Short mmCIF file of C-alpha atoms in Angstrom, two decimals:
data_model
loop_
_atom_site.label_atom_id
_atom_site.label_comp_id
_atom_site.label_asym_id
_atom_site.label_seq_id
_atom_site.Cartn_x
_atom_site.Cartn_y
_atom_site.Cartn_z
CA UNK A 1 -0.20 20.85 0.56
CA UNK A 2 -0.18 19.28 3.94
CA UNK A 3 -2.26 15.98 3.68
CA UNK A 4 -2.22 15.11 7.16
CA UNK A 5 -0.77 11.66 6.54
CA UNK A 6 3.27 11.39 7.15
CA UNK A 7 5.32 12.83 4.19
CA UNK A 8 6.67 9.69 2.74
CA UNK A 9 9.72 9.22 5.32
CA UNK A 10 9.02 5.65 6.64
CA UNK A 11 5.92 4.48 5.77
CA UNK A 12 6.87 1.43 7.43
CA UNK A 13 7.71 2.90 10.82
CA UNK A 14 4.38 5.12 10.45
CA UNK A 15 2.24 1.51 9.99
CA UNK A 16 4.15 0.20 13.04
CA UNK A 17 3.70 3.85 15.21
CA UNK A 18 -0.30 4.21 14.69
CA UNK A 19 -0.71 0.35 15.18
CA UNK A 20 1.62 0.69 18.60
CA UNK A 21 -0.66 3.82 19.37
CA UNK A 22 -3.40 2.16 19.29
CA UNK A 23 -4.36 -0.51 22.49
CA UNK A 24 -1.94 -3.01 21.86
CA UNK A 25 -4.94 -5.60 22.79
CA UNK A 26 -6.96 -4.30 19.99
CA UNK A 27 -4.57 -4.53 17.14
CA UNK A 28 -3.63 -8.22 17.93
CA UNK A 29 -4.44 -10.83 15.27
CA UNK A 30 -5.07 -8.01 12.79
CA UNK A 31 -2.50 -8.73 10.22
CA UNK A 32 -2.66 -12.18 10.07
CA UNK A 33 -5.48 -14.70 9.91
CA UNK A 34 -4.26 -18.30 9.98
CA UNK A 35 -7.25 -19.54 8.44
CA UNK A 36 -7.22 -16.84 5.11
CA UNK A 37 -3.32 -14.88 5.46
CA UNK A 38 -5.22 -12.13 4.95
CA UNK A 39 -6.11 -9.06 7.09
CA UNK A 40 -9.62 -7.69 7.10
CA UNK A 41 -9.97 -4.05 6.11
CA UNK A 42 -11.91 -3.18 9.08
CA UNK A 43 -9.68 -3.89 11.36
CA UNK A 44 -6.54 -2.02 10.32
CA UNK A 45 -8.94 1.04 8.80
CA UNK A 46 -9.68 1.37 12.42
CA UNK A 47 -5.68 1.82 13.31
CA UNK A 48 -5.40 4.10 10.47
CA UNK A 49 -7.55 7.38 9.92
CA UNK A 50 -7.77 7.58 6.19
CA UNK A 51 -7.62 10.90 4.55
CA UNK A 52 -10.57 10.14 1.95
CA UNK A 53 -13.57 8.45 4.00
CA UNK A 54 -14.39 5.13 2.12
CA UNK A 55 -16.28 2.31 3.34
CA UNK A 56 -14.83 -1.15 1.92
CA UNK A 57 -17.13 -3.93 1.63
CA UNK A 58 -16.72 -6.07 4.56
CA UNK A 59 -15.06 -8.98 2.48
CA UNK A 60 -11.90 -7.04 1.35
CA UNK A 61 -8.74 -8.06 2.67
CA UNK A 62 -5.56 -6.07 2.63
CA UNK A 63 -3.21 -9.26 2.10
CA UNK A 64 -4.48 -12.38 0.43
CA UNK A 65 -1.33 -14.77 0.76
CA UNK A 66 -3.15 -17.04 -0.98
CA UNK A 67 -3.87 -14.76 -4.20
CA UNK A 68 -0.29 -13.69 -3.83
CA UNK A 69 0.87 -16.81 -4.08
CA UNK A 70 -1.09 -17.39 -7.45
CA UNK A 71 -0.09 -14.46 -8.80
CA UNK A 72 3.28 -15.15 -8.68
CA UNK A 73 3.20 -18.38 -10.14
CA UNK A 74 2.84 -19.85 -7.21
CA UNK A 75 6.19 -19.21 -5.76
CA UNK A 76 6.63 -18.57 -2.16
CA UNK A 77 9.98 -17.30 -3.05
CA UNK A 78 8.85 -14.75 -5.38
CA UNK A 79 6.03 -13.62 -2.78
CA UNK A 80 8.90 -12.81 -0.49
CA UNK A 81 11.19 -11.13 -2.88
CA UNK A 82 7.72 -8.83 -4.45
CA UNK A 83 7.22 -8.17 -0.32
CA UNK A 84 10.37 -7.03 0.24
CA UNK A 85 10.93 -4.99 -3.29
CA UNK A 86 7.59 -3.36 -2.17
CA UNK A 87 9.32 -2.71 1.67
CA UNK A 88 12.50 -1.42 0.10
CA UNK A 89 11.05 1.12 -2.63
CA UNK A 90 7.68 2.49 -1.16
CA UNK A 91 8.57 5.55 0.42
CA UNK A 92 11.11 6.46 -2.48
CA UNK A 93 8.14 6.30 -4.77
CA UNK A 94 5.93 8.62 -2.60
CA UNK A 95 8.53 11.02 -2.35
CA UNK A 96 8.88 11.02 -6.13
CA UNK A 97 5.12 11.33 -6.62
CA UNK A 98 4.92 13.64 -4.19
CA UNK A 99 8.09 15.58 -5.96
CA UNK A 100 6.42 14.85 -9.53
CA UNK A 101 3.39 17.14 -7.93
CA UNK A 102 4.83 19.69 -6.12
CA UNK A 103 6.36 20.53 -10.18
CA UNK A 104 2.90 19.75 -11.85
CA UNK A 105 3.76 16.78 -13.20
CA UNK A 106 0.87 14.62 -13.58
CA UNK A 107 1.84 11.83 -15.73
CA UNK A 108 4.87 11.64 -14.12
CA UNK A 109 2.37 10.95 -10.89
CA UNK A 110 0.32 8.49 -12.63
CA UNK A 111 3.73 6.89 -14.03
CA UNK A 112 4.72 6.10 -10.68
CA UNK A 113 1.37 5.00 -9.58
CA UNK A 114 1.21 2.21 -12.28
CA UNK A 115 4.37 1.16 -11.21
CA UNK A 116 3.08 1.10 -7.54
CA UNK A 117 0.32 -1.01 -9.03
CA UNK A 118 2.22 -3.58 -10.40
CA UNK A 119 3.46 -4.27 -7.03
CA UNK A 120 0.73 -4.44 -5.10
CA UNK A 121 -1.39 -6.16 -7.63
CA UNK A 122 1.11 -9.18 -7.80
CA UNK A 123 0.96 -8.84 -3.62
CA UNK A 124 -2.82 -9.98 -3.34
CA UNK A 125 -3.24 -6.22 -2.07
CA UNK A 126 -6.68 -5.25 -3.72
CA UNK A 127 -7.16 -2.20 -2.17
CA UNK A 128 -3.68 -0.64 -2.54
CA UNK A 129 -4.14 -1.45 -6.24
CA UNK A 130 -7.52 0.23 -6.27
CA UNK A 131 -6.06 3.47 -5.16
CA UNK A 132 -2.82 3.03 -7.37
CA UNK A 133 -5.45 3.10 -10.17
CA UNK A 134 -6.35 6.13 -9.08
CA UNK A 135 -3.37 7.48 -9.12
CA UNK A 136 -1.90 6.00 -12.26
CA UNK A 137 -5.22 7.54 -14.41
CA UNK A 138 -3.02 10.85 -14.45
CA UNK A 139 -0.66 9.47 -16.16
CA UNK A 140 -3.33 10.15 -19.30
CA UNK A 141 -3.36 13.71 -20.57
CA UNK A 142 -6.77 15.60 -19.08
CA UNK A 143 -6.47 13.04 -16.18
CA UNK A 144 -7.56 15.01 -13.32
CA UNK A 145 -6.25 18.14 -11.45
CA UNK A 146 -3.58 18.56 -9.14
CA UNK A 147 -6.09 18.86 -5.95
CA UNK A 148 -7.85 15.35 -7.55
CA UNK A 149 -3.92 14.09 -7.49
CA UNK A 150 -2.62 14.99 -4.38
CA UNK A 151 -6.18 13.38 -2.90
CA UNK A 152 -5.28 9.72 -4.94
CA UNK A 153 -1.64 10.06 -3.85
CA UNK A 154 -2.69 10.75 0.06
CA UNK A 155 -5.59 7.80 -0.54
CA UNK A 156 -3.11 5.45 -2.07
CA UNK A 157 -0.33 6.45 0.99
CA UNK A 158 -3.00 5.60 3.54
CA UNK A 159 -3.54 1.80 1.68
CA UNK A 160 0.11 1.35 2.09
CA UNK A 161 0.25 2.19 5.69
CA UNK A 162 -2.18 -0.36 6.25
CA UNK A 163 -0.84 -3.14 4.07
CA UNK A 164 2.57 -2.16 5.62
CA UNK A 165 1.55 -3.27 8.75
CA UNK A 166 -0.28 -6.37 7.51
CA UNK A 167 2.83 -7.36 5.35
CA UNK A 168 5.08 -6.75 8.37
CA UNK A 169 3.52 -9.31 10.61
CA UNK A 170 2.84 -12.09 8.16
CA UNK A 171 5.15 -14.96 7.57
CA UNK A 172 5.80 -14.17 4.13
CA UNK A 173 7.24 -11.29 4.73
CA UNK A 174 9.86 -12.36 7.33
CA UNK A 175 13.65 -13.49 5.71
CA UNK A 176 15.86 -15.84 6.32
CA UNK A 177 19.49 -15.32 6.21
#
């Protein structure tokens, strides 16, 4: 079942290596609009060669600070700590979906996809928590098949690539010690 996207290693050092890749001119100012906090889809999509071909509507944003913010009761604080929870546990839970899978596991697969979604939804992430939906429908019994997984699991992993790379280069996501 090779997917084509990285096997969930570093997700976070994937975002960074296909922006880099990219012209460095091109990929400047994508991640972080002063005016919204919010990246357009466009832009990173273009950084980012998704495994399922979907065309967002032009308004969707991979960040929205703002909604973030309102979402968690409008706490800066508990923005950063949801950024960072999401930063620390991503590619653990891709390897354990992926894992959950490889045995036939579906509802262990959509288990771990709702609890992707409940970070990403509190994150202003829209799209990630699309695909998480996705994902998290095989938790259900009849669900889907293991193809119709392993395509919701490599859609969701190419979301948070690009809302990797948004998070990283927002303020919100950098910490103070």
């Amino acid at each position: 079942m090779d997917s084509g996207l990285p096997q969930a290693t570093d997700l976070r050092q994937e975002a960074e290596r296909r922006l880099r890749s990219k012209n460095a001119g091109s990929v400047e100012g994508m991640a972080d609009s002063p005016a919204r906090g919010s990246a357009p889809v466009a832009q990173l999509a273009a950084a980012t060669p998704s495994p399922v071909q979907v065309s967002p509507p032009a308004t969707a944003v991979v960040f929205n600070a703002e909604e973030a913010i309102r979402r968690c009761f409008n706490r800066e604080d508990m923005v950063r700590g949801m950024i960072q929870g999401f930063f620390e546990e991503v590619d653990a839970l891709f390897l354990q979906m992926r894992a959950a899978l490889e045995k036939g596991d579906l509802q262990e697969v959509g288990r771990l996809g709702h609890r992707m979604k409940g970070t990403v939804v509190y994150l202003g992430a829209d799209l990630a928590a699309q695909a998480a939906r996705h994902v998290e429908r095989f938790h259900e019994s009849g669900g889907g098949t293991p193809s119709e997984a392993e395509e919701a699991i490599n859609a969701l992993q190419h979301e948070c690539i690009v809302l990797i790379a948004a998070l990283s280069k927002h303020p919100l996501a950098q910490t103070t010690n």
